[in-house]
Short mmCIF file of C-alpha atoms in Angstrom, two decimals:
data_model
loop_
_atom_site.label_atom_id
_atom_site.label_comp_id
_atom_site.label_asym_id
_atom_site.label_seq_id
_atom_site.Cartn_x
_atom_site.Cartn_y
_atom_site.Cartn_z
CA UNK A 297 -25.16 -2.75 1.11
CA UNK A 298 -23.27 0.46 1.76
CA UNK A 299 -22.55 1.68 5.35
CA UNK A 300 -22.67 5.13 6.22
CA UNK A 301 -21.44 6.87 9.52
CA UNK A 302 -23.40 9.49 11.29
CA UNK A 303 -21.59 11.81 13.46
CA UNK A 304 -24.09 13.86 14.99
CA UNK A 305 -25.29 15.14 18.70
CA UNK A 306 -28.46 15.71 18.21
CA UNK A 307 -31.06 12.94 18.50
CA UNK A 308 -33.41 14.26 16.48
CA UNK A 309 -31.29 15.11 13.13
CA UNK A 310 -30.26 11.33 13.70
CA UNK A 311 -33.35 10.10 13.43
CA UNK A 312 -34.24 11.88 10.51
CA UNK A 313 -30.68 10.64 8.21
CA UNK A 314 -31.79 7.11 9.88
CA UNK A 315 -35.42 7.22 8.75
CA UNK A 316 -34.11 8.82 5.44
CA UNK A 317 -31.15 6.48 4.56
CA UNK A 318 -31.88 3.07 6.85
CA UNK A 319 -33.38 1.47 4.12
CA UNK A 320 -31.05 1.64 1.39
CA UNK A 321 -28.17 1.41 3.98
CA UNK A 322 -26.71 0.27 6.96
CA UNK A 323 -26.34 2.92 9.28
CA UNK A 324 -24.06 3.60 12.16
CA UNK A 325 -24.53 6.34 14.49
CA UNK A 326 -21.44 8.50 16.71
CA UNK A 327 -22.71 11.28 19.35
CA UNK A 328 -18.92 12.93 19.38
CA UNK A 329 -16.07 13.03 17.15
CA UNK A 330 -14.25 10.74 19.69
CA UNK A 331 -16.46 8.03 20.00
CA UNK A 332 -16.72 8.06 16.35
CA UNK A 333 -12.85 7.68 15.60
CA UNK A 334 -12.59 4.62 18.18
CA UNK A 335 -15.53 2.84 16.39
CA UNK A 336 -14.41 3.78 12.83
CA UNK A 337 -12.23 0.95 12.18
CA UNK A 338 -14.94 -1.47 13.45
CA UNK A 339 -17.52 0.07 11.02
CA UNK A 340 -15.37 1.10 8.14
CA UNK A 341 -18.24 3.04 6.23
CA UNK A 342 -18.27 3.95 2.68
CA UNK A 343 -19.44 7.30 3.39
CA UNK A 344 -19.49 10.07 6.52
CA UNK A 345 -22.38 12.50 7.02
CA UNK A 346 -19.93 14.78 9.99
CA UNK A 347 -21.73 17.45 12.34
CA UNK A 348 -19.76 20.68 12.41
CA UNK A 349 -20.41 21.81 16.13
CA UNK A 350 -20.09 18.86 18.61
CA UNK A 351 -19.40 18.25 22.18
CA UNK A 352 -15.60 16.55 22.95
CA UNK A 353 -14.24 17.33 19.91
CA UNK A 354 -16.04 19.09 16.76
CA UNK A 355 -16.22 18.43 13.07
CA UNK A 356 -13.11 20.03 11.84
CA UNK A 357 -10.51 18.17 14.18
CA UNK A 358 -12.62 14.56 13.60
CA UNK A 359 -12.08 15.52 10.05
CA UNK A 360 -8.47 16.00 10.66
CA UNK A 361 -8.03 12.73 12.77
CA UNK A 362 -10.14 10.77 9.97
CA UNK A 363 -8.07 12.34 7.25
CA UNK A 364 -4.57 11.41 8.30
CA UNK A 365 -5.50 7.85 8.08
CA UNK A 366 -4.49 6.58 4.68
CA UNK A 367 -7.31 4.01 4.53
CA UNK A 368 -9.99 6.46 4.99
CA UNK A 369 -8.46 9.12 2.66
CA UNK A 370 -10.89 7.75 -0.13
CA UNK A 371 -14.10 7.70 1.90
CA UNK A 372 -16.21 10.80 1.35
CA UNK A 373 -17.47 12.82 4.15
CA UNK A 374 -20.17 15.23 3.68
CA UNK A 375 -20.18 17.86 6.13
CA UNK A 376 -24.05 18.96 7.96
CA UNK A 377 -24.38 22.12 9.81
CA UNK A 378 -26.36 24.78 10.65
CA UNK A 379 -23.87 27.74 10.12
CA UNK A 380 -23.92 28.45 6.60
CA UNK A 381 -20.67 30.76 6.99
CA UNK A 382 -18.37 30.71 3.54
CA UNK A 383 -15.73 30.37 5.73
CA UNK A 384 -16.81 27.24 7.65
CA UNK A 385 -17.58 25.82 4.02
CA UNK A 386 -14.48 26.88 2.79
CA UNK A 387 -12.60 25.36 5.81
CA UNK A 388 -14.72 22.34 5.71
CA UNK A 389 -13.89 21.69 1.46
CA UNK A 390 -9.92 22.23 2.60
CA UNK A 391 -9.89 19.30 5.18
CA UNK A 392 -11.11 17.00 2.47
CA UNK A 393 -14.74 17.70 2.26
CA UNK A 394 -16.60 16.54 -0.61
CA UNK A 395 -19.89 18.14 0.12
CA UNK A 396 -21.92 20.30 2.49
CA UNK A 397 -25.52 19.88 3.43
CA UNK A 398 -27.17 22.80 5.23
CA UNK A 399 -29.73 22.74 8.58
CA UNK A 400 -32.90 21.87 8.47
CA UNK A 401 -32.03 18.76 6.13
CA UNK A 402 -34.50 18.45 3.47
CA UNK A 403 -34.38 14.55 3.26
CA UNK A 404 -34.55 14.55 -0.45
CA UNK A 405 -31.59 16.40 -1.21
CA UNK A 406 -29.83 13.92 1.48
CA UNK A 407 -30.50 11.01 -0.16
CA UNK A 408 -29.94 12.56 -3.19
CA UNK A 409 -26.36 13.92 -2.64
CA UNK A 410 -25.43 10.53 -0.49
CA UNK A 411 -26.26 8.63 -3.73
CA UNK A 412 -24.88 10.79 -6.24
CA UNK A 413 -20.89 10.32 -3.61
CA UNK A 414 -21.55 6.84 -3.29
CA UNK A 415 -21.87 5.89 -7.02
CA UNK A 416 -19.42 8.39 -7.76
CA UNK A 417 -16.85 6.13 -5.44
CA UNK A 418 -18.21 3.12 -6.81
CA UNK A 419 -16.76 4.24 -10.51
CA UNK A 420 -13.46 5.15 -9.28
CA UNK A 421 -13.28 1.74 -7.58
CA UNK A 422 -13.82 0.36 -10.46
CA UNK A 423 -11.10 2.30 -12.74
CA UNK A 424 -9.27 1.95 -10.26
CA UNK A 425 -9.77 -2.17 -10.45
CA UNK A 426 -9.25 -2.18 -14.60
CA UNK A 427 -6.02 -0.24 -13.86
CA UNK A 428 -4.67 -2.70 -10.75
CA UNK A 429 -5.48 -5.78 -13.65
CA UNK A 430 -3.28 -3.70 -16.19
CA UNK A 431 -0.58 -3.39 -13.43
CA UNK A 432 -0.72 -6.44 -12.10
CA UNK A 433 -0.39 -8.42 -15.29
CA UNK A 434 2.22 -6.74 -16.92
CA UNK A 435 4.35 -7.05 -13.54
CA UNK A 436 4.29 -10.57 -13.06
CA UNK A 437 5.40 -10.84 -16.95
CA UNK A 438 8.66 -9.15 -16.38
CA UNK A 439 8.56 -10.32 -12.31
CA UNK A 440 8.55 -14.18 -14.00
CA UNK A 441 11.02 -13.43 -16.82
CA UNK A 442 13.22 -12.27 -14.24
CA UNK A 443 13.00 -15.29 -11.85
CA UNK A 444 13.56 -17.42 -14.95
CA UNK A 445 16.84 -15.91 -16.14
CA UNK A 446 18.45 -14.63 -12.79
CA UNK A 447 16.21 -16.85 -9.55
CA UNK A 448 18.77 -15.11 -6.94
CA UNK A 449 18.18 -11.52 -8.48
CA UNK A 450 14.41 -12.49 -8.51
CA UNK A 451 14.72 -13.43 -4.47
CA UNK A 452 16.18 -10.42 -3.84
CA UNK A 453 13.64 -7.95 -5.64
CA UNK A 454 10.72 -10.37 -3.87
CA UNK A 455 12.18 -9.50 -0.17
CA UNK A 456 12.75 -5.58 -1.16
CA UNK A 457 9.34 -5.57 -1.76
CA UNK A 458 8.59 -6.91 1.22
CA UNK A 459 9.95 -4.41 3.49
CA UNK A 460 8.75 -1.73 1.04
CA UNK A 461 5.31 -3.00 1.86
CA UNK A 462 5.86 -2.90 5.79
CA UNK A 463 7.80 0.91 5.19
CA UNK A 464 4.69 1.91 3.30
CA UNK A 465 2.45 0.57 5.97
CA UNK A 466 4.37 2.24 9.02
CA UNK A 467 4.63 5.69 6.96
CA UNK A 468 0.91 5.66 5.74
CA UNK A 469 1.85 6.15 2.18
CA UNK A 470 -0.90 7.02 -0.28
CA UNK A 471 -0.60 4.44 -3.35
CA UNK A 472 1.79 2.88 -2.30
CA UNK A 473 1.16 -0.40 -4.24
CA UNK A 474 3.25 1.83 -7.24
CA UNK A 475 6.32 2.12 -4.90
CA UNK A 476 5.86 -2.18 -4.48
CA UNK A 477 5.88 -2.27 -8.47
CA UNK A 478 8.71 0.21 -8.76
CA UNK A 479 11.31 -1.86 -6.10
CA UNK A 480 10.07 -4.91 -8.06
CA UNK A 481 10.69 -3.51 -11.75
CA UNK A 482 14.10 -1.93 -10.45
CA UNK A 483 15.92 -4.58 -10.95
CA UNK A 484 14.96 -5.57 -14.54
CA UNK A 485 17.73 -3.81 -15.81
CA UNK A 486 20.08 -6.27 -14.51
CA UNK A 487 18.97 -8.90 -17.01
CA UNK A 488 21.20 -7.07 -19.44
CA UNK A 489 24.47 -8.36 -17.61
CA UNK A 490 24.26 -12.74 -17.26
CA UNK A 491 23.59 -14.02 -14.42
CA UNK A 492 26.92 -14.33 -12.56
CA UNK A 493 28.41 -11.08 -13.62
CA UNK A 494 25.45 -9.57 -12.49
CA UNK A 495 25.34 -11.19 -9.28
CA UNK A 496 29.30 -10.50 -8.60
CA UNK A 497 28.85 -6.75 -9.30
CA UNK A 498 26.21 -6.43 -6.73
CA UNK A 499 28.44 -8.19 -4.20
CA UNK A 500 31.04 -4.98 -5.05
CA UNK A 501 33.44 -6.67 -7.13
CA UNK A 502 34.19 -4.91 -10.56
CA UNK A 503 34.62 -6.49 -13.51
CA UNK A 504 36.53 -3.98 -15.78
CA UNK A 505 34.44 -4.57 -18.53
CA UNK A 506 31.29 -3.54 -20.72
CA UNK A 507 29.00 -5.13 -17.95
CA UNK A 508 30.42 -2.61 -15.54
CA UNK A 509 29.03 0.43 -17.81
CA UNK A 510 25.46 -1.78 -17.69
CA UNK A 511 25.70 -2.15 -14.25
CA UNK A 512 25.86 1.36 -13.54
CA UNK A 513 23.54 2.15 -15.65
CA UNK A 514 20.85 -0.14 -14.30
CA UNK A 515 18.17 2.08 -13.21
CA UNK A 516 18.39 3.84 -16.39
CA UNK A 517 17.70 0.88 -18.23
CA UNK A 518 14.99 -0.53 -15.98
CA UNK A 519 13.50 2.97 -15.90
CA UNK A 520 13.48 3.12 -19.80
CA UNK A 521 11.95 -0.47 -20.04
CA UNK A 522 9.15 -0.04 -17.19
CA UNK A 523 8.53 3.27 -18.91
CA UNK A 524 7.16 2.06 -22.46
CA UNK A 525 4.59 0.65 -20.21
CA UNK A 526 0.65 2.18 -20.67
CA UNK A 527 0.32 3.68 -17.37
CA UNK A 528 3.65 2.94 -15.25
CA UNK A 529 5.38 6.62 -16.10
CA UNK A 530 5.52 7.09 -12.39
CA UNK A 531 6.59 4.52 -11.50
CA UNK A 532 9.59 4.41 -14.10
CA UNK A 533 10.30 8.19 -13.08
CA UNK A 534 10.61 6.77 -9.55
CA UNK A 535 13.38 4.18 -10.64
CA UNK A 536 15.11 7.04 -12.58
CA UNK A 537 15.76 8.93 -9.75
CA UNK A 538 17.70 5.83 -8.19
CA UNK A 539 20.17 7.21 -10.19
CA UNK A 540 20.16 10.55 -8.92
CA UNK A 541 20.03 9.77 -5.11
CA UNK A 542 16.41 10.63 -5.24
CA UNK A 543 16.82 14.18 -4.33
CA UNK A 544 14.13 16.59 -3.39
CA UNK A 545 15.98 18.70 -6.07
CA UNK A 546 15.07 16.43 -8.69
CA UNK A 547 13.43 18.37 -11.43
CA UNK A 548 9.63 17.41 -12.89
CA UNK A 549 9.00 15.10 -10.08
CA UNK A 550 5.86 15.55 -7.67
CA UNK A 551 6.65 15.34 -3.77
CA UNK A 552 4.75 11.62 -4.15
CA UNK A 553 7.20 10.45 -6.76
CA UNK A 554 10.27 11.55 -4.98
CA UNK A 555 9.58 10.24 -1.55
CA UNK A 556 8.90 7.35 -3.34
CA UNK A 557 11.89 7.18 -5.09
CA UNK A 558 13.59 7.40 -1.30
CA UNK A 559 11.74 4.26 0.14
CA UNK A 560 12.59 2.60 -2.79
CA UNK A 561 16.62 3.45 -2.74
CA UNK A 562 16.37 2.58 1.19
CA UNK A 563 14.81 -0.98 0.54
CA UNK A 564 17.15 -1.43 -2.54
CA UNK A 565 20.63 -0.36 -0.42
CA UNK A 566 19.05 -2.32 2.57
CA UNK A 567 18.51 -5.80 0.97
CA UNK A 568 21.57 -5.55 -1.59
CA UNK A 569 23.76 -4.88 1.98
CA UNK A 570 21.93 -7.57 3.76
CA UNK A 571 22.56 -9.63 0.92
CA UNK A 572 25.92 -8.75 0.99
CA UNK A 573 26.52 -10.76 4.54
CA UNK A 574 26.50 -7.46 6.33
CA UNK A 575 24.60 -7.06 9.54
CA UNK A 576 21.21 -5.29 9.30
CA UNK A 577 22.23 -2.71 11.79
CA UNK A 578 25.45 -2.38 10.54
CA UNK A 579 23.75 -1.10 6.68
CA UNK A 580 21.15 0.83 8.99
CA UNK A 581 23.55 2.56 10.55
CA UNK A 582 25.60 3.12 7.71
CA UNK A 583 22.20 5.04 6.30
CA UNK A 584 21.66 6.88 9.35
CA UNK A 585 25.48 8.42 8.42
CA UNK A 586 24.72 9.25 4.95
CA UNK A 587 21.23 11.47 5.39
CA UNK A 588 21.73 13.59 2.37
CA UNK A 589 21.03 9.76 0.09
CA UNK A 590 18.83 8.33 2.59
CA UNK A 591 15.94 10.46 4.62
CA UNK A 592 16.47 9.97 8.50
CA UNK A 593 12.43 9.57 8.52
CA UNK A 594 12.26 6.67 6.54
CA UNK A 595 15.54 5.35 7.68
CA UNK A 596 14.20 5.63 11.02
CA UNK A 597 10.79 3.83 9.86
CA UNK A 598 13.14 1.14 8.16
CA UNK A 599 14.60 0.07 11.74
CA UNK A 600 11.36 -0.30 13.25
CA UNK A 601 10.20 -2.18 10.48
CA UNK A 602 12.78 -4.96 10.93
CA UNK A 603 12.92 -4.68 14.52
CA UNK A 604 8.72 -5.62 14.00
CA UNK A 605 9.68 -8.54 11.25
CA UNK A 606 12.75 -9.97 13.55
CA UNK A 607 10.04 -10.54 16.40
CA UNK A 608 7.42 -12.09 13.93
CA UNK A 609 7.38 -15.89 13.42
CA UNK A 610 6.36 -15.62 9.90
CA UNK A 611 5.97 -13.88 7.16
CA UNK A 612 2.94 -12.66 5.22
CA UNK A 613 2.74 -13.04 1.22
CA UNK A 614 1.08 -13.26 -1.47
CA UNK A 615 1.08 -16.43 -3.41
CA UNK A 616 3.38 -15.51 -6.37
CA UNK A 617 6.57 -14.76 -3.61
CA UNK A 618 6.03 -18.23 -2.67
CA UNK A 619 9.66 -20.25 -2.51
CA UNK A 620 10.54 -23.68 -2.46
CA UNK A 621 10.59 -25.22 0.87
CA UNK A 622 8.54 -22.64 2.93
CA UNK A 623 6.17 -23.85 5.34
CA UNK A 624 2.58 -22.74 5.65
CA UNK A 625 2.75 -21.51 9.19
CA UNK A 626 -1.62 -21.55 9.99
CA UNK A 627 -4.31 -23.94 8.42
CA UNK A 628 -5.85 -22.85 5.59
CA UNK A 629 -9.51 -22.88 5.86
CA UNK A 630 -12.77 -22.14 3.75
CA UNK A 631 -15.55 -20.08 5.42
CA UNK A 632 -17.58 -23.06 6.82
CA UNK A 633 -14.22 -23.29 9.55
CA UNK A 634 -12.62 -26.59 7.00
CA UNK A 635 -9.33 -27.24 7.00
CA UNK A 636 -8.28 -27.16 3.33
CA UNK A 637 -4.32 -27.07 3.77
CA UNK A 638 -2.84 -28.11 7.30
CA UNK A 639 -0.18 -25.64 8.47
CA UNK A 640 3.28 -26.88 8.20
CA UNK A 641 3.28 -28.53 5.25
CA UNK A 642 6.22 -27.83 2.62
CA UNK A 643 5.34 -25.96 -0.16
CA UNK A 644 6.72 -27.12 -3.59
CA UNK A 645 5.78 -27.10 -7.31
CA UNK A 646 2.95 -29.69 -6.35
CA UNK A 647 1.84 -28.38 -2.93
CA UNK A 648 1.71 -24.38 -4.13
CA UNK A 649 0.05 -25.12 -7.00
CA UNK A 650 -2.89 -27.08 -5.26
CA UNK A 651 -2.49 -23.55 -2.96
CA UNK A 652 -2.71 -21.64 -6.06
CA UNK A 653 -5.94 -23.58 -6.88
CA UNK A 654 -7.73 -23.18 -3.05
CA UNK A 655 -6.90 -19.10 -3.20
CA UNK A 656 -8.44 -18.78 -6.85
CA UNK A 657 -11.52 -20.87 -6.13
CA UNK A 658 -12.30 -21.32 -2.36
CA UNK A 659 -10.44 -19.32 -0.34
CA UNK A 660 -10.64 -15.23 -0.25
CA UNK A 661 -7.07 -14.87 0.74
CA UNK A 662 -4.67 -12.07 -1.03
CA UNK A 663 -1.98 -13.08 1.63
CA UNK A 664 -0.62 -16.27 3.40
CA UNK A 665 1.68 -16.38 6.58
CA UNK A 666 4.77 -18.44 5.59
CA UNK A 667 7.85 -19.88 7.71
CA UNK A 668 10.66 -17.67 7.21
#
């Protein structure tokens, strides 16, 4: 059942949206904008109905505090009020509005226009689903061909995408499961050059040869691949501009794409240095020199990030990053509280595919928390 926020002062227009919508949906109720934001993670509704004028803090700056969480981007919020105004409408559509219901409510149109957002979310979820399958299934094709052919290149790409996914997290990136695929699919190119070439030209050392033109033309080549893709042109356009130092001046490229393209060339120059032997503040602060190729903001994001991982026992991942010889570092357990998998216990071919098995059929996990 659908939950829907109410964020509304007075008690009697709440208990006409409760009588209207309570029995088609669960309803939570906020008296203030501010009461309403520190409960909002706790209810996490599908859909708003926000007062305009409101004691403590009114509509528009609850919108604007609602808004600038990524997670709630999505949710629709339908604005009530009694000033019918253009400009308050106008105001209300440019903070991320989808709709506007006038005072006195007629409780038909209510439930109408609550029904009409909800279903409308309900299909983008679900486009939004057939797409992630697409994704997801052509990405571990070309994630397993790589850990077949090149195993160190594939550990590499598996921990850039790592800290992409804590960077993403900190910086409240919108989508930013396509800047995961892109860092992952960056590296494909280097399954042109074998394995120990490759692997000695990303340590620095050049091998005056033909693989030395591949090499530094990777991102071209894994932007070319990634891009005969149905449905991956942004992300391909995001490994192209690898090559060109992602700049803001990078022509046909959308703000998204290009910032992007920055966290990815961070987490890329990060894990290749790290790789390297260097000290992760030494290639931090290396970054922090060179601004013009790496943003200060998400350089600056970056060295929270690892100061955050350095203090964490473990790490959290989803099954396919799985290695040989981690340790589950908490039980795994079903919903009735039994232990399926004891924590500690090595994980090899045998043990993660028995995993494998428990997350697929018994277990509603997307992540596990590993042993580093």
């Amino acid at each position: 059942m659908n939950r829907i926020l109410i964020i509304e002062d007075q008690d009697t227009n709440i208990e006409i949206l409760s009588d209207a919508l309570g029995n088609d949906y669960k309803i939570s109720v906020a008296k203030n904008g501010e009461l309403a934001l520190k409960i909002l993670e706790a209810v996490n509704p599908d859909l708003i109905l926000l007062d305009i004028v409101m004691p403590v803090m009114d509509g528009f700056e609850t919108m604007k505090h609602i808004k600038s969480k990524a997670i709630y981007r999505d949710t629709p919020v339908i604005f009530l009020t009694a000033n019918g105004e253009l400009d308050a409408r106008i105001k209300a559509f440019d903070l991320g509005a989808v709709d506007f219901i006038a005072k006195p409510f007629y409780t038909k149109e209510v439930v109408s226009r609550v029904k009409a957002h909800l279903a409308l979310v309900e299909s983008k979820q679900k486009v939004r689903e057939k797409l992630s399958n697409t994704v997801i299934g052509a990405t571990r094709t070309l994630v397993e061909l790589m850990r077949l052919i090149n195993p160190e290149l594939h550990k590499i790409a598996v921990q850039s995408r790592q800290i992409a996914s804590k960077l993403i997290e900190h910086l409240n990136v919108i989508e930013g499961w396509k800047i995961e695929v892109a860092i992952m699919l960056a590296y494909i190119g280097l399954l042109a050059i074998p394995r120990n070439e490759a692997l000695l030209l990303l340590r620095g050392e050049s091998l005056d040869n033909e693989y030395d033109t591949l090499f530094k033309k990777q991102h071209e080549i894994s932007a070319k691949l990634v891009g005969q893709i149905p449905r991956f042109e942004e992300m391909s356009r995001m490994i192209q501009l690898l090559g060109e130092n992602a700049s803001s001046r990078s022509n046909g490229s959308s703000k998204g794409t290009i910032f992007g393209a920055q966290i990815i060339k961070v987490c890329y120059d990060f894990e290749i240095g790290c790789w390297n032997n260097n000290l992760k503040e030494d290639v931090i602060l290396g970054m922090k020199q060179e601004p013009s190729i790496y943003p200060i903001q998400v350089v600056m994001a970056l060295e929270k990030v690892m100061d955050s991982i350095n203090k964490s026992p473990y790490l959290e991942i989803t099954i396919q990053e799985v290695e040989k010889g981690m340790k589950l570092y908490e039980d795994i357990v079903n919903k009735e509280g039994k232990v399926l998998m004891e924590k500690n216990i090595v994980l090899n071919d045998m043990t993660k595919k028995h995993l494998e098995l428990l997350l697929k059929y018994e277990v509603s996990l997307e992540k596990i928390k590993v042993y580093k």
